[in-house]
Coordinates of N, CA and C in Angstrom, one line a residue:
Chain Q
X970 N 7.3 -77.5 65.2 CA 7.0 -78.9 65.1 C 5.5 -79.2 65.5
X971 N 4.7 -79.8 64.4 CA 3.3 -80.3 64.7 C 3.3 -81.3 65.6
X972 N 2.3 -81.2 65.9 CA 1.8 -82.5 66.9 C 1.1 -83.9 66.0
X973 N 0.6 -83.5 65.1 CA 0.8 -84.6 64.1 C 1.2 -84.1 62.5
X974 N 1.9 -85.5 62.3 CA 3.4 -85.3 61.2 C 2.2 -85.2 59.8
X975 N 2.7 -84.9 59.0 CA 2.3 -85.1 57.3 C 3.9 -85.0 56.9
X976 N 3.9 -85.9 55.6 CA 4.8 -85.6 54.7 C 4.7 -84.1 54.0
X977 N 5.5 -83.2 53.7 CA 5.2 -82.4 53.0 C 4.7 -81.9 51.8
X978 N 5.5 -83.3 51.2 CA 4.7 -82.9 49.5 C 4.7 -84.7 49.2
X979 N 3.6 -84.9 48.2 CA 3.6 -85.8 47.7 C 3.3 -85.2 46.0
X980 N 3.1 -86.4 45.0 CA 3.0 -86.3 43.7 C 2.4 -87.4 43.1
X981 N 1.7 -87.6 42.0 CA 1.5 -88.4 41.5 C 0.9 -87.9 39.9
X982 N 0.6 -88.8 38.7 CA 0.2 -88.4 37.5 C -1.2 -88.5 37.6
X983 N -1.6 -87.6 36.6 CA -2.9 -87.7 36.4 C -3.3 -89.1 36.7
X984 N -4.7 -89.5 37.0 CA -5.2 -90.4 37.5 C -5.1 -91.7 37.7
X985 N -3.3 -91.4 38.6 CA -2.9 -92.3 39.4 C -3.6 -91.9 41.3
X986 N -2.9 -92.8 41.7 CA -4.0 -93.2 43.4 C -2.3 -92.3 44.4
X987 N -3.0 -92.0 45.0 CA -1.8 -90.6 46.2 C -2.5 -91.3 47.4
X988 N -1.3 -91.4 48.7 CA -1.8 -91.1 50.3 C -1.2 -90.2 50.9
X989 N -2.0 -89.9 51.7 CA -1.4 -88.4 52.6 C -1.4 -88.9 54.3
X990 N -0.1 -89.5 54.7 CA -0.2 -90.3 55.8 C -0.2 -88.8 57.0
X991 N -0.9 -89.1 58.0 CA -1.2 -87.9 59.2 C -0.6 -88.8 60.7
X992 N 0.7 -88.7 61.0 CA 0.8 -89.8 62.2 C 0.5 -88.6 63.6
X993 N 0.1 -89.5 64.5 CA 0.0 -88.6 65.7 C 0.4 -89.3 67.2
X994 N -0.3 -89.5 67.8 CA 0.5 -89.8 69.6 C -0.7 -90.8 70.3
X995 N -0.4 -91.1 71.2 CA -1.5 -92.0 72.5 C -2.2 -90.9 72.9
X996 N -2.4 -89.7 72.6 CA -3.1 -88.7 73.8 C -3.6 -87.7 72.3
X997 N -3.9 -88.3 71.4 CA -4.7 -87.6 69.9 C -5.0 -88.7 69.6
X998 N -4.7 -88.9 68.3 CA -5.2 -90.1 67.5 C -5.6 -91.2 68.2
X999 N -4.3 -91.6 68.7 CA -4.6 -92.7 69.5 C -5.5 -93.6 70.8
X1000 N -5.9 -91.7 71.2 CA -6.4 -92.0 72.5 C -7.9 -92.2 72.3
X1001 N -8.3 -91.9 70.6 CA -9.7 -92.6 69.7 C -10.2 -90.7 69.6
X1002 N -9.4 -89.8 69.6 CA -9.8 -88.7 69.0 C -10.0 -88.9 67.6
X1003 N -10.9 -88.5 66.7 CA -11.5 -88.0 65.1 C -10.1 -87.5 64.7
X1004 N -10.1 -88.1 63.0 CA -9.4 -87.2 61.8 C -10.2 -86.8 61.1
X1005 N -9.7 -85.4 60.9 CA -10.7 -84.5 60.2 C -9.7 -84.2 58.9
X1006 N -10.2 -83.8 57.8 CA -9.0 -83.6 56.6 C -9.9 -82.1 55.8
X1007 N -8.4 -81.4 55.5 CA -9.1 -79.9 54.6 C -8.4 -80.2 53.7
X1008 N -9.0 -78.9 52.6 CA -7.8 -79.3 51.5 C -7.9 -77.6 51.3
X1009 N -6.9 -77.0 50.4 CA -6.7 -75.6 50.8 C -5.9 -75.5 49.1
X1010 N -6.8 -74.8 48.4 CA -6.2 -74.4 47.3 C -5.7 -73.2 47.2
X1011 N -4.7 -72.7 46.3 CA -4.0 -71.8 46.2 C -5.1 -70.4 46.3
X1012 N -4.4 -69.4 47.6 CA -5.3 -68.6 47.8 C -6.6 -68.3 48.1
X1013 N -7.0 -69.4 48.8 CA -8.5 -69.5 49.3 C -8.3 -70.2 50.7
X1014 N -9.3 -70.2 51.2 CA -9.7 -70.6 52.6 C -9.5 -72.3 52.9
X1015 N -9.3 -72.5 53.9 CA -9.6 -74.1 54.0 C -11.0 -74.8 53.8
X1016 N -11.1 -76.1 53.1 CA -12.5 -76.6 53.4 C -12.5 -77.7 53.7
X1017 N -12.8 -78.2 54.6 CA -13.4 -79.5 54.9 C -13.7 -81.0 53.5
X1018 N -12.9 -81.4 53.8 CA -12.4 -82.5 52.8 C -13.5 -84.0 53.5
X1019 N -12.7 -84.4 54.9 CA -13.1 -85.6 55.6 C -13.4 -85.4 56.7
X1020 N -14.3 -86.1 57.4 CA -14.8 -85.5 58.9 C -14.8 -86.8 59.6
X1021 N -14.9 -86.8 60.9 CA -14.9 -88.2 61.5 C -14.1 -89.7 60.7
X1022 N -12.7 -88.9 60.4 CA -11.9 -90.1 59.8 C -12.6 -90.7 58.5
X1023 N -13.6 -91.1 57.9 CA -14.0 -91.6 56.9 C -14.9 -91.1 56.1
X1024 N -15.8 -89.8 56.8 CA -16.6 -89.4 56.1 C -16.8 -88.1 55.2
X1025 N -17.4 -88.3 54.3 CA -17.5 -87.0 53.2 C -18.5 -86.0 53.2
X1026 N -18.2 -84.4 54.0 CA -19.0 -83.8 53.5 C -19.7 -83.7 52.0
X1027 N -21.1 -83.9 51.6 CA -21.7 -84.0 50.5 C -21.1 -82.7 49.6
X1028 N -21.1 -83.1 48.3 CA -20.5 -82.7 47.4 C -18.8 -82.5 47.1
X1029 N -18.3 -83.2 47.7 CA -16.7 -84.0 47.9 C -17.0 -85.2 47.4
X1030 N -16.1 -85.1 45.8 CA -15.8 -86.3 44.9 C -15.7 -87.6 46.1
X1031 N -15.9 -88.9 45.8 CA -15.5 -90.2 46.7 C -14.2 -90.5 45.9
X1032 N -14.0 -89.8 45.0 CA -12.2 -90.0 45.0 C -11.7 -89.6 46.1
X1033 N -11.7 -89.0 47.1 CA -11.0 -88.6 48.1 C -11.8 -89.4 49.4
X1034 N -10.9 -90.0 50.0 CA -11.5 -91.2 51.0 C -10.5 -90.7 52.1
X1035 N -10.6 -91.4 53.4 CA -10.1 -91.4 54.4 C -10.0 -92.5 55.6
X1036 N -8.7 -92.6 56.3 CA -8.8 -94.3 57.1 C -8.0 -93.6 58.3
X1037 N -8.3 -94.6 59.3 CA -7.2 -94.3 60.6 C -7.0 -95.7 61.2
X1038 N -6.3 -96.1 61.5 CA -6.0 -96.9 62.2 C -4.3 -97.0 63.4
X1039 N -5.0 -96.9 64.5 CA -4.1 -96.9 65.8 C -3.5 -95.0 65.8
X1040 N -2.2 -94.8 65.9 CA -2.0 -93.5 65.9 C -1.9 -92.9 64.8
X1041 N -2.6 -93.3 63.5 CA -2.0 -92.6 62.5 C -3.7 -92.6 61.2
X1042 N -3.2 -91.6 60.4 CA -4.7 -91.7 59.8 C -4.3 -91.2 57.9
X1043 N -5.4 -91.8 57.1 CA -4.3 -91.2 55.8 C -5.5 -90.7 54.9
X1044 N -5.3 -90.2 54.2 CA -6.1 -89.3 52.8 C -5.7 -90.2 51.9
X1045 N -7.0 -90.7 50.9 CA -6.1 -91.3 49.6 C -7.0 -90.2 48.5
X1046 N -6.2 -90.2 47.3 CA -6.9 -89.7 46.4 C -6.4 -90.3 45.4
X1047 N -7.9 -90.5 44.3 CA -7.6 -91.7 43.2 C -8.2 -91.0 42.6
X1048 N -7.6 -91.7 41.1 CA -8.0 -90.8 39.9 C -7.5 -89.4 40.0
X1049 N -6.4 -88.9 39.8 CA -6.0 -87.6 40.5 C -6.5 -87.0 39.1
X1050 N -6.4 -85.8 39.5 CA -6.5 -84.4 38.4 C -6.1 -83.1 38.7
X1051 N -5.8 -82.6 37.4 CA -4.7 -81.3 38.1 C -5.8 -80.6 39.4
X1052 N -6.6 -80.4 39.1 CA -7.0 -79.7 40.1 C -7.4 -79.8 41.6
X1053 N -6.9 -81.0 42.0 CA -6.5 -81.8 43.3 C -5.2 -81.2 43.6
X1054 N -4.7 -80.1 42.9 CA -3.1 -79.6 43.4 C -3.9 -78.8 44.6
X1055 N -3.3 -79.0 45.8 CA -3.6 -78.3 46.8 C -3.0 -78.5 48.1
X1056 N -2.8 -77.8 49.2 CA -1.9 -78.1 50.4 C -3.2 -78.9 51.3
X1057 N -2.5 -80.3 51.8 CA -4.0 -81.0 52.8 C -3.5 -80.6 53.9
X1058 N -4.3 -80.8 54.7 CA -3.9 -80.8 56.4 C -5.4 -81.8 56.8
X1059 N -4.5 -82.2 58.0 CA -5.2 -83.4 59.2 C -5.1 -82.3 59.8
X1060 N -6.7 -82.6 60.9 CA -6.8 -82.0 62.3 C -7.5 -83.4 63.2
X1061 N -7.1 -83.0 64.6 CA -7.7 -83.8 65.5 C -7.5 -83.0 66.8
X1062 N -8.0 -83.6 68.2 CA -7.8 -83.4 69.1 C -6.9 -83.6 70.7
X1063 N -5.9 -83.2 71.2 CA -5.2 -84.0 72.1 C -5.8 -83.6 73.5
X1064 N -5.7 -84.8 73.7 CA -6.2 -84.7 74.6 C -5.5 -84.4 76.3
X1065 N -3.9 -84.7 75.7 CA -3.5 -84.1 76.8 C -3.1 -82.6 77.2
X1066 N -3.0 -81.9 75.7 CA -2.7 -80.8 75.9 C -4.1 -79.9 75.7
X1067 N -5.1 -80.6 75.8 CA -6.8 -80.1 75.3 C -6.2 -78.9 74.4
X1068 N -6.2 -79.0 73.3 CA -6.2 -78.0 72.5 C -6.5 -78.7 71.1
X1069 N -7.1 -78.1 69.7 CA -7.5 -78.7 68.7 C -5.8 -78.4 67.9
X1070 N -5.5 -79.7 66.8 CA -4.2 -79.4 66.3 C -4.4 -79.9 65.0
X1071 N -3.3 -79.3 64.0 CA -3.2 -79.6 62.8 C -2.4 -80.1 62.8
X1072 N -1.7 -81.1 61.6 CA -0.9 -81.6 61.3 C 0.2 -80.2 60.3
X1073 N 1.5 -81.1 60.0 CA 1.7 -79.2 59.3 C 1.4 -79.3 57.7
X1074 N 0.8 -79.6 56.9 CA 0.5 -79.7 55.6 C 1.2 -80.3 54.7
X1075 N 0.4 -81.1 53.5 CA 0.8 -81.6 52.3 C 0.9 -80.8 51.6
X1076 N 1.6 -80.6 51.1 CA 1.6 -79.8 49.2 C 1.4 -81.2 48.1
X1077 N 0.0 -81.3 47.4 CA 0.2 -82.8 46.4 C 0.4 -81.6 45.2
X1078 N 1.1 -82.1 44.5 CA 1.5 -81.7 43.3 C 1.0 -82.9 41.6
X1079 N 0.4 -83.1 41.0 CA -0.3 -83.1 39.7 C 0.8 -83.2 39.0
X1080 N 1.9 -84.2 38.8 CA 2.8 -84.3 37.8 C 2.3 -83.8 36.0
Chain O
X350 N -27.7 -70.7 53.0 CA -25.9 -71.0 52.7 C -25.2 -70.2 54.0
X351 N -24.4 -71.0 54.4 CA -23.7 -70.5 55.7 C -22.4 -69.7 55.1
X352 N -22.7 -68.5 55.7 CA -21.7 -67.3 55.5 C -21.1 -66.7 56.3
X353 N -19.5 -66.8 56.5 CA -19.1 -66.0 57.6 C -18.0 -65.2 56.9
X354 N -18.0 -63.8 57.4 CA -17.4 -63.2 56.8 C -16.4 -62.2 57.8
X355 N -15.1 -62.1 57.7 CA -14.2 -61.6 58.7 C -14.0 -60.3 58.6
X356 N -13.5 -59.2 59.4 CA -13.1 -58.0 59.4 C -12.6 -57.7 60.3
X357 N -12.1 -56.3 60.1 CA -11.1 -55.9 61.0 C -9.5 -56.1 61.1
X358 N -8.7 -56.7 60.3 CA -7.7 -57.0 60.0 C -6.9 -55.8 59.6
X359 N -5.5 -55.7 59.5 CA -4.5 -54.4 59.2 C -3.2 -54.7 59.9
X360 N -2.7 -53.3 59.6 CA -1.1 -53.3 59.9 C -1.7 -52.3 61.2
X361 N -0.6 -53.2 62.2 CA -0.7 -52.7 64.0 C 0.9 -53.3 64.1
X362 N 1.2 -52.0 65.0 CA 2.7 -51.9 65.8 C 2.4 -53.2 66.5
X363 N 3.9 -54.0 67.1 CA 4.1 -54.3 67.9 C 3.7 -53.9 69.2
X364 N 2.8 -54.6 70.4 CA 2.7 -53.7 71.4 C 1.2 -53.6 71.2
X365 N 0.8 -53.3 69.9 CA -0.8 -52.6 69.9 C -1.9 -53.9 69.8
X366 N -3.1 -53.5 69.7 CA -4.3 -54.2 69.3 C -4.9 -53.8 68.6
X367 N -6.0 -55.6 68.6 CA -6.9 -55.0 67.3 C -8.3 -55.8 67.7
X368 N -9.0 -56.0 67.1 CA -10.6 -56.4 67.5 C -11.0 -57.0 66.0
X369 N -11.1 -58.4 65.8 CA -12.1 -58.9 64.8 C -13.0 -59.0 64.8
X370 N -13.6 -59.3 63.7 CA -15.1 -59.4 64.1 C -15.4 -60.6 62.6
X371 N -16.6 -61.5 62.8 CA -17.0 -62.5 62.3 C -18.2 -62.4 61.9
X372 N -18.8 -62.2 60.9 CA -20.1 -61.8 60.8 C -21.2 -63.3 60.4
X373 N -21.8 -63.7 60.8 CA -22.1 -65.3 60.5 C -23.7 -65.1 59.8
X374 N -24.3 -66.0 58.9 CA -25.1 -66.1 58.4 C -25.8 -67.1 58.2
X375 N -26.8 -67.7 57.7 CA -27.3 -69.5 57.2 C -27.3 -70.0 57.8
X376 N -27.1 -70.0 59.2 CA -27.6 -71.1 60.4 C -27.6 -70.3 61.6
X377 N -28.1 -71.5 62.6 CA -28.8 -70.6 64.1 C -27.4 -70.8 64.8
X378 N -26.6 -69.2 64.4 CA -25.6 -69.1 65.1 C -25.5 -69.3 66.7
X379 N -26.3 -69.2 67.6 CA -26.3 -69.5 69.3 C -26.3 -71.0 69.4
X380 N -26.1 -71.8 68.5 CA -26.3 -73.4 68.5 C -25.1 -74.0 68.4
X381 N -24.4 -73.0 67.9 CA -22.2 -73.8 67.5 C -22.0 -72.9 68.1
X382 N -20.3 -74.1 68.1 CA -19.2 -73.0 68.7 C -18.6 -72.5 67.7
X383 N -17.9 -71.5 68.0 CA -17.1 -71.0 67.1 C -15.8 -70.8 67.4
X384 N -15.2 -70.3 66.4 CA -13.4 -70.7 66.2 C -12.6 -69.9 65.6
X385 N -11.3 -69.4 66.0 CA -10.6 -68.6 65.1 C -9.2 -69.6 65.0
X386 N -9.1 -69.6 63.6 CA -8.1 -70.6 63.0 C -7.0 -69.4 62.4
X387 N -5.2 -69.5 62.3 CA -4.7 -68.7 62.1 C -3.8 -69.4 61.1
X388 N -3.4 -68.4 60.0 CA -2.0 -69.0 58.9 C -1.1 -68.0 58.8
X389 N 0.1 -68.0 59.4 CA 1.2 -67.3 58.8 C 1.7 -67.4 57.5
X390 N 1.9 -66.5 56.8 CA 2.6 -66.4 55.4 C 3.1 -67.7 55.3
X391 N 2.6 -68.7 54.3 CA 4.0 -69.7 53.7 C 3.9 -70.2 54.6
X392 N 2.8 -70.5 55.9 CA 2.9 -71.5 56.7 C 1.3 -72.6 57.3
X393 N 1.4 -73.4 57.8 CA 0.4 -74.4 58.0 C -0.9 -73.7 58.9
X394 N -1.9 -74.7 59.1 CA -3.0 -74.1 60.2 C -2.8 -73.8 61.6
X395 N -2.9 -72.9 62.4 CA -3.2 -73.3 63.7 C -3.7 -72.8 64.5
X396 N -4.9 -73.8 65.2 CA -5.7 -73.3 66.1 C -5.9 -71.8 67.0
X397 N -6.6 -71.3 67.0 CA -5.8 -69.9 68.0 C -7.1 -70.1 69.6
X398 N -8.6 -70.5 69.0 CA -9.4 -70.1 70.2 C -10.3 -70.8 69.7
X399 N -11.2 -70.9 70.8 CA -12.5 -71.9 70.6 C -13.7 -71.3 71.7
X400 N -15.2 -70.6 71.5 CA -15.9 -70.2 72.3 C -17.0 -71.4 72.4
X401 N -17.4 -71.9 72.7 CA -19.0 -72.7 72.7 C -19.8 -72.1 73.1
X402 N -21.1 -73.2 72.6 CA -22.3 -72.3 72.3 C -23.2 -72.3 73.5
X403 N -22.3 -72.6 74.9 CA -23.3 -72.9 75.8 C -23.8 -71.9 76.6
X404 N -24.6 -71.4 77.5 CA -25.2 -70.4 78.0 C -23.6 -69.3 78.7
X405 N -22.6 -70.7 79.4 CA -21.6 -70.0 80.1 C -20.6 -69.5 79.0
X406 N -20.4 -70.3 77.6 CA -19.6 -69.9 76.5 C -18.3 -70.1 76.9
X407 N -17.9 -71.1 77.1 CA -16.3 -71.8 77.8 C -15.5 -71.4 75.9
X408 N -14.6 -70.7 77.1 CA -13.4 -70.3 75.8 C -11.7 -71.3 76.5
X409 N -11.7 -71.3 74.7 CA -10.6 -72.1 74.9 C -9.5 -71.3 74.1
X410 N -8.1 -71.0 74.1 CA -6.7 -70.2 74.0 C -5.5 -71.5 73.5
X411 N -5.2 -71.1 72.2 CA -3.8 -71.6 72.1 C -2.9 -71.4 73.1
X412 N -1.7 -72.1 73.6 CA -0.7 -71.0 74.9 C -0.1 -70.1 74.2
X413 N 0.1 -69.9 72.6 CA 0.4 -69.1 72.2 C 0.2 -67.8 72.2
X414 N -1.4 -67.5 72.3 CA -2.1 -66.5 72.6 C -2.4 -66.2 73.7
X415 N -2.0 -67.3 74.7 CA -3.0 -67.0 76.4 C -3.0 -66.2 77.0
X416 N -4.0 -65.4 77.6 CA -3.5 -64.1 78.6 C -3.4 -62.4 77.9
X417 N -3.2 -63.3 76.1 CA -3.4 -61.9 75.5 C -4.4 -61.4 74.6
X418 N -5.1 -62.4 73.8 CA -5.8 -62.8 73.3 C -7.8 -63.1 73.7
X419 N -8.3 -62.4 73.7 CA -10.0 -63.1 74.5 C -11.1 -62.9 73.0
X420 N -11.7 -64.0 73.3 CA -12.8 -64.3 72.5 C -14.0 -64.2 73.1
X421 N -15.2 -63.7 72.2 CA -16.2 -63.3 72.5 C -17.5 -63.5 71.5
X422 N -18.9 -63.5 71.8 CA -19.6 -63.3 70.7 C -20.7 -62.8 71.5
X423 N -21.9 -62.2 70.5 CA -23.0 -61.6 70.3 C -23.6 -62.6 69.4
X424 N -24.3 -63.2 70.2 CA -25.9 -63.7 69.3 C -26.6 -63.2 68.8
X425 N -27.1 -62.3 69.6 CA -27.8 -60.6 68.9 C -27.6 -60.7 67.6
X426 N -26.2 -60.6 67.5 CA -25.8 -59.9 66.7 C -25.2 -61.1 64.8
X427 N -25.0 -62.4 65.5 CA -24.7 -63.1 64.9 C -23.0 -62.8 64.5
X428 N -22.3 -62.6 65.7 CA -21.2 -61.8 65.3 C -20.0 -62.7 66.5
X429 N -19.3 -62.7 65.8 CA -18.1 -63.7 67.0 C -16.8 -62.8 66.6
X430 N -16.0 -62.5 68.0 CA -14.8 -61.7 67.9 C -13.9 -62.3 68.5
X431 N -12.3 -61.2 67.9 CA -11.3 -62.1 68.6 C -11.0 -60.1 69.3
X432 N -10.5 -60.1 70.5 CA -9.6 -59.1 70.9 C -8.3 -59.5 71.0
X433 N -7.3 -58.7 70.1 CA -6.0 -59.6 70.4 C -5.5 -58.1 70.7
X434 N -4.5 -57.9 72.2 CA -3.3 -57.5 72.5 C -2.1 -57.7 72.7
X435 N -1.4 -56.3 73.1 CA 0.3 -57.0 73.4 C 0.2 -57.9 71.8
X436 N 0.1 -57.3 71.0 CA 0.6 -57.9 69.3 C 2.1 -58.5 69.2
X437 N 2.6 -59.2 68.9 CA 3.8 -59.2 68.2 C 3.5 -59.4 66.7
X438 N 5.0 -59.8 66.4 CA 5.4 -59.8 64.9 C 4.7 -61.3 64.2
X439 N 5.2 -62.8 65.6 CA 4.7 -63.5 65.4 C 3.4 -64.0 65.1
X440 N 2.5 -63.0 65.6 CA 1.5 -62.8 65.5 C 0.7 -62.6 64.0
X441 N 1.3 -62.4 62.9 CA 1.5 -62.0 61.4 C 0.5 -62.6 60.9
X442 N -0.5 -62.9 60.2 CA -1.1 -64.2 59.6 C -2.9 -63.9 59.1
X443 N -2.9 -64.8 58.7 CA -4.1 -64.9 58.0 C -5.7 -65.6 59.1
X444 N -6.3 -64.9 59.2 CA -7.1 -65.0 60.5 C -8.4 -65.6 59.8
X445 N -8.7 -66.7 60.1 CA -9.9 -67.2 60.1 C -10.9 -67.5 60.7
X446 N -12.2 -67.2 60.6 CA -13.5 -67.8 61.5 C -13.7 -69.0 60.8
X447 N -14.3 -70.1 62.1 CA -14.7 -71.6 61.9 C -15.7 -71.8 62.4
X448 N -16.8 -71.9 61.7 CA -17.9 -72.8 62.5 C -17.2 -74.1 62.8
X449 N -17.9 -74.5 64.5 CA -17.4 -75.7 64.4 C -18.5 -77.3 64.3
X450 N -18.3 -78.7 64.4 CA -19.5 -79.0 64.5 C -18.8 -80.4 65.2
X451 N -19.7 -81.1 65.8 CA -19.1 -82.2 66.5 C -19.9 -82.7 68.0
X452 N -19.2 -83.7 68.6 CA -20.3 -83.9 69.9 C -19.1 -83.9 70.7
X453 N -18.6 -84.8 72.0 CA -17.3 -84.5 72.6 C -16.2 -83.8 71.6
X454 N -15.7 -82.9 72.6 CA -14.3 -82.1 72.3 C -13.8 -82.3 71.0
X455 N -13.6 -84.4 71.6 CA -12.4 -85.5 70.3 C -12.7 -85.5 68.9
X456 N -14.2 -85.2 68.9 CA -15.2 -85.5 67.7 C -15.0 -84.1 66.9
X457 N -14.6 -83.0 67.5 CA -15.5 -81.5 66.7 C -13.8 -81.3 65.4
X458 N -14.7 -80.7 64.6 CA -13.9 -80.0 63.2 C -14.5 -78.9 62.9
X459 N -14.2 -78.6 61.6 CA -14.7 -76.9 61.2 C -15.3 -77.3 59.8
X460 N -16.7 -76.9 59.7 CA -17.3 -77.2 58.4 C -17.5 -76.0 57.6
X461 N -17.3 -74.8 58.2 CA -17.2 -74.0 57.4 C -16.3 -72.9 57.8
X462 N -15.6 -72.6 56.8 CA -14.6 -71.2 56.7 C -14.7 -69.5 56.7
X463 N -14.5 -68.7 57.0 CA -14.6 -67.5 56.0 C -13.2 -67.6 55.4
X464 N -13.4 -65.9 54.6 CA -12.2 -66.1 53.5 C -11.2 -65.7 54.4
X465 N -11.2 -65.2 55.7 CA -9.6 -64.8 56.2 C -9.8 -63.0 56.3
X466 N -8.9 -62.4 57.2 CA -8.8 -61.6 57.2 C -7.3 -61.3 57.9
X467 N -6.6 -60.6 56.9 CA -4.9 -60.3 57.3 C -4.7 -59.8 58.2
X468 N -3.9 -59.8 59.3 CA -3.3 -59.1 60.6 C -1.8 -59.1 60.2
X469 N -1.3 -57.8 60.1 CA 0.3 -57.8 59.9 C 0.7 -56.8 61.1
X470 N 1.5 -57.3 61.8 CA 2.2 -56.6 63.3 C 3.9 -56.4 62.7
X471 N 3.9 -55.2 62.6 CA 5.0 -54.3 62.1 C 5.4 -53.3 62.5
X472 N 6.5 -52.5 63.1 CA 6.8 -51.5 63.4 C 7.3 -50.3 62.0

């Protein structure tokens, strides 16, 4: 059991709009810890998608945005394309158990 | 271009150890912290350890790993390690190095990856 939730899998058609909701607790998200977002394609490493809840490492399409508000924080991705098929994961920090944590991953799937 | 590249990974008994190593490149590695991120087969991220870059190098342990597990690095060397003993099975997974970047604890993420290095604990 993560310490913060994702849906498992979402879907959407080609370049329709997807969210990837990341909920978490008073003592992570809520206690004003950062959402961080990766995205992790089949057989490769994780990369860094969103950082500090909103922002985009340079050269990450702005189809892929990021929000938080109160305990919970979401990924949107618009204009989808197959090649946005990938497992997401949220990270942040709790603070009561000081340890860094993931959420347990999306599978988006590319109807 | 920042490069980190993992080794040391294999099949180890239950019971046994093993020693990673992290090889880092394209930035002034004594300036971050560093990180080992872990994936079991067919499963999600998670955290395993965290060293910072500070003179004393405060390490941080999943409970998962505590007590068996120690993290280490060489500046020298541009090299960050994991020592993992007392292996189990659980222990199975895809081992990653993370640069990390950030200001308080709440703030830090991982901007860069290596590609992983396998650890399978099997008798």
């Amino acid at each position: 059991q993560s310490v913060l939730t994702q849906p498992p899998s979402v879907s959407g058609a080609p370049g329709q709009r997807v969210t990837i909701s990341c909920t978490g607790s008073s003592s992570n998200i809520g206690a004003g810890s950062d959402v961080h977002w990766y995205q992790q394609l089949p057989g490769t490493a994780p990369k860094l998608l969103i950082y500090a809840n909103t922002d985009r490492p340079s050269g990450v399409p702005d189809r892929f945005s990021g929000s938080k508000s109160g305990t919970s924080a979401s990924l949107a991705v618009t204009g989808l394309q197959a090649d946005d098929e990938a497992h997401y994961y949220c990270q942040s920090y709790d603070s009561s158990l000081s340890v860094w944590v993931f959420g347990g991953g999306t599978q988006l799937t590319v109807l | 271009e920042v490069q980190l590249l993992e080794s040391g990974g294999g099949l180890v008994q239950p019971g046994g150890s093993l020693r990673l190593s992290c090889a880092a490149s394209g930035f002034t590695f004594s300036g971050y912290a560093m990180n080992w991120v872990r994936q079991a087969p067919g499963k999600g991220l998670e955290w395993v350890s965290t060293i910072t870059n500070g003179g004393g190098g405060g390490r941080y342990f999943a409970d998962s790993v505590k007590g068996r597990f120690t993290i280490s690095r060489d500046n020298s060397k541009n090299t960050l390690y994991l020592q993992m003993n007392s292996l189990r099975a659980e222990d199975t997974a895809m081992y990653y190095c993370a640069k990390a970047r950030g200001g308080p604890f709440s703030s830090w993420f991982f901007d860069y990856w290596g590609q992983g290095t396998l650890v399978t604990v099997s008798s």
